[in-house]
Structures are given as structure tokens and as C-alpha cells.
Amino acid sequence: MERRDVTKWAFMLFLTFGLASCGIDIPKETPSSFETLTVEETDIVLPMKFSAKLKGQADVTISPQTSGQLMKICVSEGQQVSRGQTLFIIDSRNAQHELESAQANLQAAQANLQAALV
């Protein structure tokens, strides 16, 4: 045992006997009428609301290959879509007129080509 430890123990012993001989009473535990609780560590979930804005990883511009009025929207905003999935249905009457016009122009060009070769 080190000398420092022996000195500490001797001082504590001296202090204990000194207080006991002075007639100082150490207070004893007395019963109380207060309710006591045991403290326990627990997790508490508090519902909290925060406002936020979500932004996608990439912005994609979608443009049709033809013009016309939208007849039906097949997806909703924020919905995940896959390649080849129908997003919109466009009124096909304008596209049909353009197709008929292009076919007529093709037939006229073929007739001009046949006339030039003869």
C-alpha cells in the first residue's frame, strides 16, 4: 500500500471517529407520504409535421411527335413510369389528315417520277 493511501485512510478514520464523538447524529431515513417513482430510460415518438419541397433527380421534357388535343392523360403527377408506357392519348384526327396528305403527296411524286421516266 502506498503512503498516500495510508494517509487517506487514516484521515477518513480520524474524521469518522471525530464526528461520532462530537455527538453529531447522522440523519436516518424517515418514511414520507410522498409518492416516489423509478426513473426508466424509454423511447418516445413525438409526431411532428414539417413542410418540404421534393425535387426529382432529373427533369425530363416530354414532347409528342405529332400535334393535337389531349384526349386522355394515362398517368398522374409523380407516378413512376417505364419505357414504352402510354402517357397520353392524343386526338388522332389531325394526325390522320396529315397522313392522308402525306400519302397523296407521295402518290403525286411517284406519278411525276413515272412521267419523267417515260
GROMACS .gro file of C-alpha atoms in nm:
model
  118
    1MET     CA    1   0.000   0.000   0.000
    2GLU     CA    2   0.133   0.343  -0.082
    3ARG     CA    3   0.195   0.603   0.180
    4ARG     CA    4  -0.059   0.836   0.022
    5ASP     CA    5  -0.332   0.569   0.051
    6VAL     CA    6  -0.244   0.504   0.415
    7THR     CA    7  -0.267   0.877   0.486
    8LYS     CA    8  -0.610   0.897   0.322
    9TRP     CA    9  -0.742   0.603   0.524
   10ALA     CA   10  -0.603   0.742   0.848
   11PHE     CA   11  -0.764   1.081   0.779
   12MET     CA   12  -1.101   0.920   0.699
   13LEU     CA   13  -1.085   0.708   1.016
   14PHE     CA   14  -0.996   1.011   1.225
   15LEU     CA   15  -1.277   1.216   1.074
   16THR     CA   16  -1.532   0.938   1.132
   17PHE     CA   17  -1.439   0.893   1.497
   18GLY     CA   18  -1.417   1.268   1.545
   19LEU     CA   19  -1.769   1.327   1.418
   20ALA     CA   20  -1.906   1.036   1.619
   21SER     CA   21  -1.752   1.166   1.939
   22CYS     CA   22  -1.891   1.518   1.890
   23GLY     CA   23  -2.243   1.383   1.919
   24ILE     CA   24  -2.341   1.469   1.564
   25ASP     CA   25  -2.617   1.238   1.458
   26ILE     CA   26  -2.622   1.116   1.102
   27PRO     CA   27  -2.977   1.164   0.975
   28LYS     CA   28  -3.170   0.843   0.938
   29GLU     CA   29  -3.410   0.768   0.655
   30THR     CA   30  -3.760   0.864   0.759
   31PRO     CA   31  -4.077   0.742   0.590
   32SER     CA   32  -4.257   1.005   0.382
   33SER     CA   33  -4.606   1.043   0.246
   34PHE     CA   34  -4.480   1.141  -0.099
   35GLU     CA   35  -4.522   0.908  -0.393
   36THR     CA   36  -4.193   0.801  -0.543
   37LEU     CA   37  -4.129   0.682  -0.897
   38THR     CA   38  -3.849   0.487  -1.051
   39VAL     CA   39  -3.684   0.662  -1.345
   40GLU     CA   40  -3.652   0.442  -1.652
   41GLU     CA   41  -3.499   0.512  -1.990
   42THR     CA   42  -3.752   0.475  -2.275
   43ASP     CA   43  -3.801   0.592  -2.632
   44ILE     CA   44  -4.079   0.839  -2.703
   45VAL     CA   45  -4.213   0.907  -3.053
   46LEU     CA   46  -4.346   1.259  -3.095
   47PRO     CA   47  -4.549   1.325  -3.411
   48MET     CA   48  -4.416   1.637  -3.582
   49LYS     CA   49  -4.505   1.788  -3.916
   50PHE     CA   50  -4.263   1.978  -4.138
   51SER     CA   51  -4.316   2.143  -4.472
   52ALA     CA   52  -4.081   2.048  -4.753
   53LYS     CA   53  -4.044   2.056  -5.128
   54LEU     CA   54  -3.940   1.744  -5.316
   55LYS     CA   55  -3.746   1.767  -5.638
   56GLY     CA   56  -3.677   1.479  -5.873
   57GLN     CA   57  -3.326   1.366  -5.959
   58ALA     CA   58  -3.372   1.479  -6.320
   59ASP     CA   59  -3.621   1.692  -6.510
   60VAL     CA   60  -3.733   1.534  -6.835
   61THR     CA   61  -3.913   1.718  -7.114
   62ILE     CA   62  -4.169   1.507  -7.297
   63SER     CA   63  -4.284   1.623  -7.639
   64PRO     CA   64  -4.506   1.434  -7.881
   65GLN     CA   65  -4.406   1.358  -8.239
   66THR     CA   66  -4.738   1.497  -8.357
   67SER     CA   67  -4.964   1.781  -8.257
   68GLY     CA   68  -5.320   1.755  -8.139
   69GLN     CA   69  -5.552   1.786  -7.847
   70LEU     CA   70  -5.504   1.557  -7.547
   71MET     CA   71  -5.798   1.321  -7.516
   72LYS     CA   72  -5.680   1.131  -7.207
   73ILE     CA   73  -5.394   1.153  -6.956
   74CYS     CA   74  -5.295   0.799  -6.854
   75VAL     CA   75  -5.056   0.881  -6.566
   76SER     CA   76  -5.070   1.102  -6.261
   77GLU     CA   77  -4.810   1.351  -6.143
   78GLY     CA   78  -4.527   1.188  -5.950
   79GLN     CA   79  -4.613   0.839  -6.072
   80GLN     CA   80  -4.321   0.620  -6.175
   81VAL     CA   81  -4.338   0.522  -6.542
   82SER     CA   82  -4.149   0.275  -6.756
   83ARG     CA   83  -4.024   0.279  -7.113
   84GLY     CA   84  -4.299   0.218  -7.368
   85GLN     CA   85  -4.583   0.301  -7.128
   86THR     CA   86  -4.865   0.513  -7.274
   87LEU     CA   87  -4.864   0.854  -7.108
   88PHE     CA   88  -5.123   1.045  -7.313
   89ILE     CA   89  -5.378   0.975  -7.583
   90ILE     CA   90  -5.387   1.247  -7.848
   91ASP     CA   91  -5.683   1.316  -8.079
   92SER     CA   92  -5.582   1.126  -8.393
   93ARG     CA   93  -5.797   1.321  -8.641
   94ASN     CA   94  -5.523   1.578  -8.711
   95ALA     CA   95  -5.264   1.302  -8.746
   96GLN     CA   96  -5.497   1.111  -8.980
   97HIS     CA   97  -5.537   1.422  -9.201
   98GLU     CA   98  -5.159   1.471  -9.207
   99LEU     CA   99  -5.111   1.104  -9.300
  100GLU     CA  100  -5.364   1.126  -9.585
  101SER     CA  101  -5.197   1.444  -9.710
  102ALA     CA  102  -4.853   1.281  -9.699
  103GLN     CA  103  -4.985   0.974  -9.886
  104ALA     CA  104  -5.138   1.198 -10.154
  105ASN     CA  105  -4.806   1.384 -10.191
  106LEU     CA  106  -4.623   1.051 -10.219
  107GLN     CA  107  -4.860   0.930 -10.492
  108ALA     CA  108  -4.818   1.260 -10.678
  109ALA     CA  109  -4.438   1.234 -10.654
  110GLN     CA  110  -4.446   0.874 -10.779
  111ALA     CA  111  -4.671   0.976 -11.071
  112ASN     CA  112  -4.428   1.261 -11.158
  113LEU     CA  113  -4.139   1.014 -11.141
  114GLN     CA  114  -4.317   0.768 -11.374
  115ALA     CA  115  -4.397   1.051 -11.616
  116ALA     CA  116  -4.035   1.165 -11.615
  117LEU     CA  117  -3.906   0.814 -11.689
  118VAL     CA  118  -4.137   0.757 -11.986
   0.00000   0.00000   0.00000
